[in-house]
Amino acid sequence: MPKRISDLPEQDRPREKLQKNGADALSDLELLSILIGSGTSKSHVTAIAKKIISVIDEKGIRLAVNDLTKVDGIGIAKASIIIAAFEFVRRRIKPEGLKIKKPVDVLQLIQHYADRPQEHFIAISVNGANEVMNIRVVTIGLVNQSQVHPREIFADIITDRASALIIAHNHPSGNLAPSRNDILVTDKIKSAGQILGINLLDHIIFGKKGYYSFLEQKQL
């Protein structure tokens, strides 16, 4: 198995695909593989990228160098490149400072999860000025079967000192209608938030071709 991007067939090389089709045509895995550059004697570059994506999903905006160096094959140099890229973009786009007028405004920050083959349940913390503070993947489940408990949601939301939150998850099947479990989870998180004084603004189910908002459908 090739360890470097340059060892792949030309049509499968992320850099060439980016030059030909633009960055939007690349998957998260391909984009990150470009930053990493090469694998190790033990791990292919894409295998390393998959592990890093899991770390990024967990840590969100507060990703640090030492989070990445825990991944086998990532040293200080590569970790620094990734963190520097994150910070460079953050200073210009500042997703954590995005002021939302309506909850579905956050879709632009999570849409890249739409093509994941498993459900990713996401918690978005929001401050009193309706600005996004952080975005985290709370759980990753089987296709259309993500198990979520309020304690997993609110642990980091409380740490952020958020005043509100938005929850969201992708439906890999493309069917955006909420399941019975989706409705039950929403009710549980809303009730827990009321006890903690943290308002649930919306639960958004999304896919490649649209979204379903509990707020817009008057189900909150």
mmCIF file with all atom_site columns, C-alpha atoms in Angstrom:
data_model
loop_
_atom_site.group_PDB
_atom_site.id
_atom_site.type_symbol
_atom_site.label_atom_id
_atom_site.label_alt_id
_atom_site.label_comp_id
_atom_site.label_asym_id
_atom_site.label_entity_id
_atom_site.label_seq_id
_atom_site.pdbx_PDB_ins_code
_atom_site.Cartn_x
_atom_site.Cartn_y
_atom_site.Cartn_z
_atom_site.occupancy
_atom_site.B_iso_or_equiv
_atom_site.pdbx_formal_charge
_atom_site.auth_seq_id
_atom_site.auth_comp_id
_atom_site.auth_asym_id
_atom_site.auth_atom_id
_atom_site.pdbx_PDB_model_num
ATOM 1   C CA . MET A 1 1   ? 0.000   0.000  0.000   1.00 0.00 ? 1   MET A CA 1
ATOM 2   C CA . PRO A 1 2   ? 1.417   3.457  -0.868  1.00 0.00 ? 2   PRO A CA 1
ATOM 3   C CA . LYS A 1 3   ? 2.497   5.600  2.076   1.00 0.00 ? 3   LYS A CA 1
ATOM 4   C CA . ARG A 1 4   ? 2.698   8.923  0.243   1.00 0.00 ? 4   ARG A CA 1
ATOM 5   C CA . ILE A 1 5   ? 0.219   10.850 -1.871  1.00 0.00 ? 5   ILE A CA 1
ATOM 6   C CA . SER A 1 6   ? 2.712   10.810 -4.737  1.00 0.00 ? 6   SER A CA 1
ATOM 7   C CA . ASP A 1 7   ? 2.564   6.996  -4.736  1.00 0.00 ? 7   ASP A CA 1
ATOM 8   C CA . LEU A 1 8   ? -1.140  7.032  -5.640  1.00 0.00 ? 8   LEU A CA 1
ATOM 9   C CA . PRO A 1 9   ? -2.355  6.884  -9.258  1.00 0.00 ? 9   PRO A CA 1
ATOM 10  C CA . GLU A 1 10  ? -2.395  10.405 -10.647 1.00 0.00 ? 10  GLU A CA 1
ATOM 11  C CA . GLN A 1 11  ? -6.201  10.542 -10.932 1.00 0.00 ? 11  GLN A CA 1
ATOM 12  C CA . ASP A 1 12  ? -6.506  9.675  -7.220  1.00 0.00 ? 12  ASP A CA 1
ATOM 13  C CA . ARG A 1 13  ? -4.048  12.265 -5.923  1.00 0.00 ? 13  ARG A CA 1
ATOM 14  C CA . PRO A 1 14  ? -5.806  14.952 -3.868  1.00 0.00 ? 14  PRO A CA 1
ATOM 15  C CA . ARG A 1 15  ? -3.541  17.757 -5.082  1.00 0.00 ? 15  ARG A CA 1
ATOM 16  C CA . GLU A 1 16  ? -4.235  16.978 -8.721  1.00 0.00 ? 16  GLU A CA 1
ATOM 17  C CA . LYS A 1 17  ? -7.967  16.678 -8.031  1.00 0.00 ? 17  LYS A CA 1
ATOM 18  C CA . LEU A 1 18  ? -7.912  20.034 -6.269  1.00 0.00 ? 18  LEU A CA 1
ATOM 19  C CA . GLN A 1 19  ? -6.131  21.713 -9.180  1.00 0.00 ? 19  GLN A CA 1
ATOM 20  C CA . LYS A 1 20  ? -8.522  20.214 -11.695 1.00 0.00 ? 20  LYS A CA 1
ATOM 21  C CA . ASN A 1 21  ? -11.854 20.445 -9.868  1.00 0.00 ? 21  ASN A CA 1
ATOM 22  C CA . GLY A 1 22  ? -11.355 22.891 -7.000  1.00 0.00 ? 22  GLY A CA 1
ATOM 23  C CA . ALA A 1 23  ? -11.238 22.340 -3.241  1.00 0.00 ? 23  ALA A CA 1
ATOM 24  C CA . ASP A 1 24  ? -14.997 21.792 -3.016  1.00 0.00 ? 24  ASP A CA 1
ATOM 25  C CA . ALA A 1 25  ? -14.615 18.538 -4.968  1.00 0.00 ? 25  ALA A CA 1
ATOM 26  C CA . LEU A 1 26  ? -12.383 16.966 -2.297  1.00 0.00 ? 26  LEU A CA 1
ATOM 27  C CA . SER A 1 27  ? -13.546 15.028 0.733   1.00 0.00 ? 27  SER A CA 1
ATOM 28  C CA . ASP A 1 28  ? -12.449 15.981 4.252   1.00 0.00 ? 28  ASP A CA 1
ATOM 29  C CA . LEU A 1 29  ? -10.079 13.023 4.130   1.00 0.00 ? 29  LEU A CA 1
ATOM 30  C CA . GLU A 1 30  ? -8.457  14.221 0.899   1.00 0.00 ? 30  GLU A CA 1
ATOM 31  C CA . LEU A 1 31  ? -8.089  17.801 2.131   1.00 0.00 ? 31  LEU A CA 1
ATOM 32  C CA . LEU A 1 32  ? -6.423  16.670 5.325   1.00 0.00 ? 32  LEU A CA 1
ATOM 33  C CA . SER A 1 33  ? -4.187  14.219 3.431   1.00 0.00 ? 33  SER A CA 1
ATOM 34  C CA . ILE A 1 34  ? -2.784  17.180 1.484   1.00 0.00 ? 34  ILE A CA 1
ATOM 35  C CA . LEU A 1 35  ? -1.806  18.886 4.735   1.00 0.00 ? 35  LEU A CA 1
ATOM 36  C CA . ILE A 1 36  ? -0.245  15.708 6.151   1.00 0.00 ? 36  ILE A CA 1
ATOM 37  C CA . GLY A 1 37  ? 1.635   14.933 2.936   1.00 0.00 ? 37  GLY A CA 1
ATOM 38  C CA . SER A 1 38  ? 2.808   11.381 3.700   1.00 0.00 ? 38  SER A CA 1
ATOM 39  C CA . GLY A 1 39  ? 2.255   8.402  5.938   1.00 0.00 ? 39  GLY A CA 1
ATOM 40  C CA . THR A 1 40  ? 4.708   6.267  7.872   1.00 0.00 ? 40  THR A CA 1
ATOM 41  C CA . SER A 1 41  ? 6.153   2.804  7.462   1.00 0.00 ? 41  SER A CA 1
ATOM 42  C CA . LYS A 1 42  ? 3.212   1.519  9.496   1.00 0.00 ? 42  LYS A CA 1
ATOM 43  C CA . SER A 1 43  ? 0.308   3.694  8.355   1.00 0.00 ? 43  SER A CA 1
ATOM 44  C CA . HIS A 1 44  ? -0.989  4.989  5.026   1.00 0.00 ? 44  HIS A CA 1
ATOM 45  C CA . VAL A 1 45  ? -1.540  8.736  4.868   1.00 0.00 ? 45  VAL A CA 1
ATOM 46  C CA . THR A 1 46  ? -5.316  8.324  4.616   1.00 0.00 ? 46  THR A CA 1
ATOM 47  C CA . ALA A 1 47  ? -5.364  6.059  7.687   1.00 0.00 ? 47  ALA A CA 1
ATOM 48  C CA . ILE A 1 48  ? -3.614  8.789  9.661   1.00 0.00 ? 48  ILE A CA 1
ATOM 49  C CA . ALA A 1 49  ? -6.014  11.394 8.268   1.00 0.00 ? 49  ALA A CA 1
ATOM 50  C CA . LYS A 1 50  ? -9.016  9.338  9.440   1.00 0.00 ? 50  LYS A CA 1
ATOM 51  C CA . LYS A 1 51  ? -7.664  9.285  12.991  1.00 0.00 ? 51  LYS A CA 1
ATOM 52  C CA . ILE A 1 52  ? -7.047  13.020 12.938  1.00 0.00 ? 52  ILE A CA 1
ATOM 53  C CA . ILE A 1 53  ? -10.568 13.727 11.687  1.00 0.00 ? 53  ILE A CA 1
ATOM 54  C CA . SER A 1 54  ? -11.915 11.854 14.712  1.00 0.00 ? 54  SER A CA 1
ATOM 55  C CA . VAL A 1 55  ? -9.822  14.076 16.997  1.00 0.00 ? 55  VAL A CA 1
ATOM 56  C CA . ILE A 1 56  ? -10.974 17.231 15.199  1.00 0.00 ? 56  ILE A CA 1
ATOM 57  C CA . ASP A 1 57  ? -14.603 16.137 15.429  1.00 0.00 ? 57  ASP A CA 1
ATOM 58  C CA . GLU A 1 58  ? -14.217 15.654 19.181  1.00 0.00 ? 58  GLU A CA 1
ATOM 59  C CA . LYS A 1 59  ? -12.272 18.827 20.002  1.00 0.00 ? 59  LYS A CA 1
ATOM 60  C CA . GLY A 1 60  ? -13.893 21.236 17.567  1.00 0.00 ? 60  GLY A CA 1
ATOM 61  C CA . ILE A 1 61  ? -12.502 24.749 17.408  1.00 0.00 ? 61  ILE A CA 1
ATOM 62  C CA . ARG A 1 62  ? -10.315 24.245 20.500  1.00 0.00 ? 62  ARG A CA 1
ATOM 63  C CA . LEU A 1 63  ? -7.996  21.786 18.750  1.00 0.00 ? 63  LEU A CA 1
ATOM 64  C CA . ALA A 1 64  ? -4.399  21.927 20.055  1.00 0.00 ? 64  ALA A CA 1
ATOM 65  C CA . VAL A 1 65  ? -1.017  20.584 18.925  1.00 0.00 ? 65  VAL A CA 1
ATOM 66  C CA . ASN A 1 66  ? -0.842  18.012 21.729  1.00 0.00 ? 66  ASN A CA 1
ATOM 67  C CA . ASP A 1 67  ? -4.238  16.623 20.648  1.00 0.00 ? 67  ASP A CA 1
ATOM 68  C CA . LEU A 1 68  ? -2.744  15.771 17.262  1.00 0.00 ? 68  LEU A CA 1
ATOM 69  C CA . THR A 1 69  ? 0.644   14.450 18.365  1.00 0.00 ? 69  THR A CA 1
ATOM 70  C CA . LYS A 1 70  ? -1.187  11.652 20.194  1.00 0.00 ? 70  LYS A CA 1
ATOM 71  C CA . VAL A 1 71  ? -1.971  10.223 16.747  1.00 0.00 ? 71  VAL A CA 1
ATOM 72  C CA . ASP A 1 72  ? 0.685   7.756  15.591  1.00 0.00 ? 72  ASP A CA 1
ATOM 73  C CA . GLY A 1 73  ? 2.505   9.253  12.610  1.00 0.00 ? 73  GLY A CA 1
ATOM 74  C CA . ILE A 1 74  ? 1.928   12.890 13.568  1.00 0.00 ? 74  ILE A CA 1
ATOM 75  C CA . GLY A 1 75  ? 4.870   14.748 15.062  1.00 0.00 ? 75  GLY A CA 1
ATOM 76  C CA . ILE A 1 76  ? 5.243   18.356 16.123  1.00 0.00 ? 76  ILE A CA 1
ATOM 77  C CA . ALA A 1 77  ? 5.961   19.553 12.564  1.00 0.00 ? 77  ALA A CA 1
ATOM 78  C CA . LYS A 1 78  ? 2.830   18.093 10.948  1.00 0.00 ? 78  LYS A CA 1
ATOM 79  C CA . ALA A 1 79  ? 0.657   18.957 13.935  1.00 0.00 ? 79  ALA A CA 1
ATOM 80  C CA . SER A 1 80  ? 1.893   22.539 13.748  1.00 0.00 ? 80  SER A CA 1
ATOM 81  C CA . ILE A 1 81  ? 1.005   22.777 10.046  1.00 0.00 ? 81  ILE A CA 1
ATOM 82  C CA . ILE A 1 82  ? -2.554  21.614 10.725  1.00 0.00 ? 82  ILE A CA 1
ATOM 83  C CA . ILE A 1 83  ? -3.033  23.930 13.723  1.00 0.00 ? 83  ILE A CA 1
ATOM 84  C CA . ALA A 1 84  ? -1.550  26.865 11.801  1.00 0.00 ? 84  ALA A CA 1
ATOM 85  C CA . ALA A 1 85  ? -3.965  26.217 8.915   1.00 0.00 ? 85  ALA A CA 1
ATOM 86  C CA . PHE A 1 86  ? -6.890  26.143 11.355  1.00 0.00 ? 86  PHE A CA 1
ATOM 87  C CA . GLU A 1 87  ? -5.826  29.382 13.029  1.00 0.00 ? 87  GLU A CA 1
ATOM 88  C CA . PHE A 1 88  ? -5.175  31.175 9.733   1.00 0.00 ? 88  PHE A CA 1
ATOM 89  C CA . VAL A 1 89  ? -8.705  30.390 8.525   1.00 0.00 ? 89  VAL A CA 1
ATOM 90  C CA . ARG A 1 90  ? -10.255 31.128 11.915  1.00 0.00 ? 90  ARG A CA 1
ATOM 91  C CA . ARG A 1 91  ? -8.766  34.623 12.024  1.00 0.00 ? 91  ARG A CA 1
ATOM 92  C CA . ARG A 1 92  ? -10.375 35.448 8.714   1.00 0.00 ? 92  ARG A CA 1
ATOM 93  C CA . ILE A 1 93  ? -13.654 33.547 8.783   1.00 0.00 ? 93  ILE A CA 1
ATOM 94  C CA . LYS A 1 94  ? -14.060 33.254 12.576  1.00 0.00 ? 94  LYS A CA 1
ATOM 95  C CA . PRO A 1 95  ? -16.752 30.547 12.684  1.00 0.00 ? 95  PRO A CA 1
ATOM 96  C CA . GLU A 1 96  ? -16.792 30.744 16.479  1.00 0.00 ? 96  GLU A CA 1
ATOM 97  C CA . GLY A 1 97  ? -17.933 34.372 16.141  1.00 0.00 ? 97  GLY A CA 1
ATOM 98  C CA . LEU A 1 98  ? -20.644 33.733 13.564  1.00 0.00 ? 98  LEU A CA 1
ATOM 99  C CA . LYS A 1 99  ? -23.717 35.619 14.692  1.00 0.00 ? 99  LYS A CA 1
ATOM 100 C CA . ILE A 1 100 ? -26.808 33.641 13.864  1.00 0.00 ? 100 ILE A CA 1
ATOM 101 C CA . LYS A 1 101 ? -30.122 35.268 13.040  1.00 0.00 ? 101 LYS A CA 1
ATOM 102 C CA . LYS A 1 102 ? -31.865 31.925 12.885  1.00 0.00 ? 102 LYS A CA 1
ATOM 103 C CA . PRO A 1 103 ? -30.554 28.502 13.977  1.00 0.00 ? 103 PRO A CA 1
ATOM 104 C CA . VAL A 1 104 ? -30.300 27.093 10.439  1.00 0.00 ? 104 VAL A CA 1
ATOM 105 C CA . ASP A 1 105 ? -27.560 29.661 9.771   1.00 0.00 ? 105 ASP A CA 1
ATOM 106 C CA . VAL A 1 106 ? -25.179 27.114 11.340  1.00 0.00 ? 106 VAL A CA 1
ATOM 107 C CA . LEU A 1 107 ? -25.698 24.727 8.432   1.00 0.00 ? 107 LEU A CA 1
ATOM 108 C CA . GLN A 1 108 ? -22.809 26.341 6.570   1.00 0.00 ? 108 GLN A CA 1
ATOM 109 C CA . LEU A 1 109 ? -20.502 25.211 9.391   1.00 0.00 ? 109 LEU A CA 1
ATOM 110 C CA . ILE A 1 110 ? -21.651 21.572 9.531   1.00 0.00 ? 110 ILE A CA 1
ATOM 111 C CA . GLN A 1 111 ? -22.724 20.764 5.973   1.00 0.00 ? 111 GLN A CA 1
ATOM 112 C CA . HIS A 1 112 ? -19.507 18.819 5.353   1.00 0.00 ? 112 HIS A CA 1
ATOM 113 C CA . TYR A 1 113 ? -20.886 16.090 7.640   1.00 0.00 ? 113 TYR A CA 1
ATOM 114 C CA . ALA A 1 114 ? -23.770 15.471 5.226   1.00 0.00 ? 114 ALA A CA 1
ATOM 115 C CA . ASP A 1 115 ? -21.897 12.842 3.219   1.00 0.00 ? 115 ASP A CA 1
ATOM 116 C CA . ARG A 1 116 ? -20.649 10.817 6.202   1.00 0.00 ? 116 ARG A CA 1
ATOM 117 C CA . PRO A 1 117 ? -21.842 7.174  6.055   1.00 0.00 ? 117 PRO A CA 1
ATOM 118 C CA . GLN A 1 118 ? -22.750 7.184  9.768   1.00 0.00 ? 118 GLN A CA 1
ATOM 119 C CA . GLU A 1 119 ? -24.875 9.540  11.812  1.00 0.00 ? 119 GLU A CA 1
ATOM 120 C CA . HIS A 1 120 ? -22.832 12.311 13.434  1.00 0.00 ? 120 HIS A CA 1
ATOM 121 C CA . PHE A 1 121 ? -24.643 13.988 16.318  1.00 0.00 ? 121 PHE A CA 1
ATOM 122 C CA . ILE A 1 122 ? -23.353 17.545 16.692  1.00 0.00 ? 122 ILE A CA 1
ATOM 123 C CA . ALA A 1 123 ? -23.672 20.074 19.515  1.00 0.00 ? 123 ALA A CA 1
ATOM 124 C CA . ILE A 1 124 ? -23.200 23.770 18.760  1.00 0.00 ? 124 ILE A CA 1
ATOM 125 C CA . SER A 1 125 ? -22.743 26.070 21.746  1.00 0.00 ? 125 SER A CA 1
ATOM 126 C CA . VAL A 1 126 ? -24.102 29.611 21.447  1.00 0.00 ? 126 VAL A CA 1
ATOM 127 C CA . ASN A 1 127 ? -23.427 32.630 23.666  1.00 0.00 ? 127 ASN A CA 1
ATOM 128 C CA . GLY A 1 128 ? -25.778 35.375 24.840  1.00 0.00 ? 128 GLY A CA 1
ATOM 129 C CA . ALA A 1 129 ? -25.052 37.430 21.722  1.00 0.00 ? 129 ALA A CA 1
ATOM 130 C CA . ASN A 1 130 ? -26.237 34.568 19.482  1.00 0.00 ? 130 ASN A CA 1
ATOM 131 C CA . GLU A 1 131 ? -22.682 33.848 18.356  1.00 0.00 ? 131 GLU A CA 1
ATOM 132 C CA . VAL A 1 132 ? -21.369 30.345 17.730  1.00 0.00 ? 132 VAL A CA 1
ATOM 133 C CA . MET A 1 133 ? -18.796 29.431 20.376  1.00 0.00 ? 133 MET A CA 1
ATOM 134 C CA . ASN A 1 134 ? -17.854 25.884 19.421  1.00 0.00 ? 134 ASN A CA 1
ATOM 135 C CA . ILE A 1 135 ? -18.968 22.908 17.345  1.00 0.00 ? 135 ILE A CA 1
ATOM 136 C CA . ARG A 1 136 ? -18.395 19.344 18.494  1.00 0.00 ? 136 ARG A CA 1
ATOM 137 C CA . VAL A 1 137 ? -19.352 15.865 17.359  1.00 0.00 ? 137 VAL A CA 1
ATOM 138 C CA . VAL A 1 138 ? -20.849 14.245 20.435  1.00 0.00 ? 138 VAL A CA 1
ATOM 139 C CA . THR A 1 139 ? -21.490 10.741 19.107  1.00 0.00 ? 139 THR A CA 1
ATOM 140 C CA . ILE A 1 140 ? -20.995 8.758  15.946  1.00 0.00 ? 140 ILE A CA 1
ATOM 141 C CA . GLY A 1 141 ? -23.532 5.989  15.473  1.00 0.00 ? 141 GLY A CA 1
ATOM 142 C CA . LEU A 1 142 ? -24.624 3.351  13.065  1.00 0.00 ? 142 LEU A CA 1
ATOM 143 C CA . VAL A 1 143 ? -26.560 4.374  9.968   1.00 0.00 ? 143 VAL A CA 1
ATOM 144 C CA . ASN A 1 144 ? -29.650 6.231  11.237  1.00 0.00 ? 144 ASN A CA 1
ATOM 145 C CA . GLN A 1 145 ? -29.027 5.046  14.809  1.00 0.00 ? 145 GLN A CA 1
ATOM 146 C CA . SER A 1 146 ? -27.040 7.487  16.918  1.00 0.00 ? 146 SER A CA 1
ATOM 147 C CA . GLN A 1 147 ? -27.476 7.024  20.667  1.00 0.00 ? 147 GLN A CA 1
ATOM 148 C CA . VAL A 1 148 ? -27.292 10.307 22.601  1.00 0.00 ? 148 VAL A CA 1
ATOM 149 C CA . HIS A 1 149 ? -27.675 11.136 26.273  1.00 0.00 ? 149 HIS A CA 1
ATOM 150 C CA . PRO A 1 150 ? -28.125 14.684 27.648  1.00 0.00 ? 150 PRO A CA 1
ATOM 151 C CA . ARG A 1 151 ? -25.045 14.362 29.882  1.00 0.00 ? 151 ARG A CA 1
ATOM 152 C CA . GLU A 1 152 ? -22.871 13.873 26.784  1.00 0.00 ? 152 GLU A CA 1
ATOM 153 C CA . ILE A 1 153 ? -24.375 16.972 25.242  1.00 0.00 ? 153 ILE A CA 1
ATOM 154 C CA . PHE A 1 154 ? -24.161 19.339 28.197  1.00 0.00 ? 154 PHE A CA 1
ATOM 155 C CA . ALA A 1 155 ? -20.718 18.426 29.596  1.00 0.00 ? 155 ALA A CA 1
ATOM 156 C CA . ASP A 1 156 ? -18.893 20.624 27.093  1.00 0.00 ? 156 ASP A CA 1
ATOM 157 C CA . ILE A 1 157 ? -21.735 23.144 26.671  1.00 0.00 ? 157 ILE A CA 1
ATOM 158 C CA . ILE A 1 158 ? -21.429 23.977 30.375  1.00 0.00 ? 158 ILE A CA 1
ATOM 159 C CA . THR A 1 159 ? -17.636 24.227 30.068  1.00 0.00 ? 159 THR A CA 1
ATOM 160 C CA . ASP A 1 160 ? -18.135 26.742 27.252  1.00 0.00 ? 160 ASP A CA 1
ATOM 161 C CA . ARG A 1 161 ? -20.410 28.765 29.557  1.00 0.00 ? 161 ARG A CA 1
ATOM 162 C CA . ALA A 1 162 ? -22.909 28.818 26.715  1.00 0.00 ? 162 ALA A CA 1
ATOM 163 C CA . SER A 1 163 ? -26.352 30.309 27.182  1.00 0.00 ? 163 SER A CA 1
ATOM 164 C CA . ALA A 1 164 ? -27.951 28.210 24.426  1.00 0.00 ? 164 ALA A CA 1
ATOM 165 C CA . LEU A 1 165 ? -27.268 25.337 22.092  1.00 0.00 ? 165 LEU A CA 1
ATOM 166 C CA . ILE A 1 166 ? -28.275 23.921 18.750  1.00 0.00 ? 166 ILE A CA 1
ATOM 167 C CA . ILE A 1 167 ? -28.151 20.197 18.105  1.00 0.00 ? 167 ILE A CA 1
ATOM 168 C CA . ALA A 1 168 ? -27.931 18.645 14.669  1.00 0.00 ? 168 ALA A CA 1
ATOM 169 C CA . HIS A 1 169 ? -27.287 15.338 12.994  1.00 0.00 ? 169 HIS A CA 1
ATOM 170 C CA . ASN A 1 170 ? -26.996 13.999 9.480   1.00 0.00 ? 170 ASN A CA 1
ATOM 171 C CA . HIS A 1 171 ? -29.272 11.324 8.029   1.00 0.00 ? 171 HIS A CA 1
ATOM 172 C CA . PRO A 1 172 ? -27.095 9.203  5.722   1.00 0.00 ? 172 PRO A CA 1
ATOM 173 C CA . SER A 1 173 ? -30.200 7.701  4.092   1.00 0.00 ? 173 SER A CA 1
ATOM 174 C CA . GLY A 1 174 ? -31.230 11.111 2.764   1.00 0.00 ? 174 GLY A CA 1
ATOM 175 C CA . ASN A 1 175 ? -34.643 10.846 4.424   1.00 0.00 ? 175 ASN A CA 1
ATOM 176 C CA . LEU A 1 176 ? -34.859 13.994 6.546   1.00 0.00 ? 176 LEU A CA 1
ATOM 177 C CA . ALA A 1 177 ? -38.037 13.135 8.456   1.00 0.00 ? 177 ALA A CA 1
ATOM 178 C CA . PRO A 1 178 ? -37.341 12.814 12.210  1.00 0.00 ? 178 PRO A CA 1
ATOM 179 C CA . SER A 1 179 ? -37.579 9.342  13.683  1.00 0.00 ? 179 SER A CA 1
ATOM 180 C CA . ARG A 1 180 ? -39.354 8.574  16.954  1.00 0.00 ? 180 ARG A CA 1
ATOM 181 C CA . ASN A 1 181 ? -35.922 8.440  18.608  1.00 0.00 ? 181 ASN A CA 1
ATOM 182 C CA . ASP A 1 182 ? -35.035 11.873 17.168  1.00 0.00 ? 182 ASP A CA 1
ATOM 183 C CA . ILE A 1 183 ? -38.163 13.326 18.764  1.00 0.00 ? 183 ILE A CA 1
ATOM 184 C CA . LEU A 1 184 ? -37.497 11.653 22.118  1.00 0.00 ? 184 LEU A CA 1
ATOM 185 C CA . VAL A 1 185 ? -33.871 12.845 22.173  1.00 0.00 ? 185 VAL A CA 1
ATOM 186 C CA . THR A 1 186 ? -34.997 16.391 21.369  1.00 0.00 ? 186 THR A CA 1
ATOM 187 C CA . ASP A 1 187 ? -37.499 16.365 24.227  1.00 0.00 ? 187 ASP A CA 1
ATOM 188 C CA . LYS A 1 188 ? -34.894 15.024 26.666  1.00 0.00 ? 188 LYS A CA 1
ATOM 189 C CA . ILE A 1 189 ? -32.289 17.623 25.732  1.00 0.00 ? 189 ILE A CA 1
ATOM 190 C CA . LYS A 1 190 ? -34.819 20.454 25.828  1.00 0.00 ? 190 LYS A CA 1
ATOM 191 C CA . SER A 1 191 ? -35.970 19.400 29.319  1.00 0.00 ? 191 SER A CA 1
ATOM 192 C CA . ALA A 1 192 ? -32.395 19.044 30.592  1.00 0.00 ? 192 ALA A CA 1
ATOM 193 C CA . GLY A 1 193 ? -31.533 22.451 29.168  1.00 0.00 ? 193 GLY A CA 1
ATOM 194 C CA . GLN A 1 194 ? -34.458 24.072 30.952  1.00 0.00 ? 194 GLN A CA 1
ATOM 195 C CA . ILE A 1 195 ? -33.174 22.725 34.280  1.00 0.00 ? 195 ILE A CA 1
ATOM 196 C CA . LEU A 1 196 ? -29.665 24.041 33.542  1.00 0.00 ? 196 LEU A CA 1
ATOM 197 C CA . GLY A 1 197 ? -30.843 27.365 32.145  1.00 0.00 ? 197 GLY A CA 1
ATOM 198 C CA . ILE A 1 198 ? -29.483 26.576 28.674  1.00 0.00 ? 198 ILE A CA 1
ATOM 199 C CA . ASN A 1 199 ? -32.017 27.080 25.905  1.00 0.00 ? 199 ASN A CA 1
ATOM 200 C CA . LEU A 1 200 ? -32.291 24.551 23.078  1.00 0.00 ? 200 LEU A CA 1
ATOM 201 C CA . LEU A 1 201 ? -32.694 26.736 19.987  1.00 0.00 ? 201 LEU A CA 1
ATOM 202 C CA . ASP A 1 202 ? -33.232 24.003 17.407  1.00 0.00 ? 202 ASP A CA 1
ATOM 203 C CA . HIS A 1 203 ? -32.618 20.424 16.355  1.00 0.00 ? 203 HIS A CA 1
ATOM 204 C CA . ILE A 1 204 ? -31.606 20.251 12.718  1.00 0.00 ? 204 ILE A CA 1
ATOM 205 C CA . ILE A 1 205 ? -31.572 17.060 10.653  1.00 0.00 ? 205 ILE A CA 1
ATOM 206 C CA . PHE A 1 206 ? -29.639 17.503 7.447   1.00 0.00 ? 206 PHE A CA 1
ATOM 207 C CA . GLY A 1 207 ? -28.421 15.684 4.370   1.00 0.00 ? 207 GLY A CA 1
ATOM 208 C CA . LYS A 1 208 ? -26.871 16.430 1.021   1.00 0.00 ? 208 LYS A CA 1
ATOM 209 C CA . LYS A 1 209 ? -30.082 17.873 -0.381  1.00 0.00 ? 209 LYS A CA 1
ATOM 210 C CA . GLY A 1 210 ? -31.774 19.718 2.430   1.00 0.00 ? 210 GLY A CA 1
ATOM 211 C CA . TYR A 1 211 ? -32.611 19.918 6.105   1.00 0.00 ? 211 TYR A CA 1
ATOM 212 C CA . TYR A 1 212 ? -35.412 19.552 8.643   1.00 0.00 ? 212 TYR A CA 1
ATOM 213 C CA . SER A 1 213 ? -35.712 22.082 11.454  1.00 0.00 ? 213 SER A CA 1
ATOM 214 C CA . PHE A 1 214 ? -37.690 21.229 14.585  1.00 0.00 ? 214 PHE A CA 1
ATOM 215 C CA . LEU A 1 215 ? -38.032 24.952 15.256  1.00 0.00 ? 215 LEU A CA 1
ATOM 216 C CA . GLU A 1 216 ? -39.386 25.755 11.786  1.00 0.00 ? 216 GLU A CA 1
ATOM 217 C CA . GLN A 1 217 ? -41.790 22.838 12.051  1.00 0.00 ? 217 GLN A CA 1
ATOM 218 C CA . LYS A 1 218 ? -42.963 24.139 15.453  1.00 0.00 ? 218 LYS A CA 1
ATOM 219 C CA . GLN A 1 219 ? -41.834 20.981 17.244  1.00 0.00 ? 219 GLN A CA 1
ATOM 220 C CA . LEU A 1 220 ? -39.888 22.769 19.959  1.00 0.00 ? 220 LEU A CA 1
#
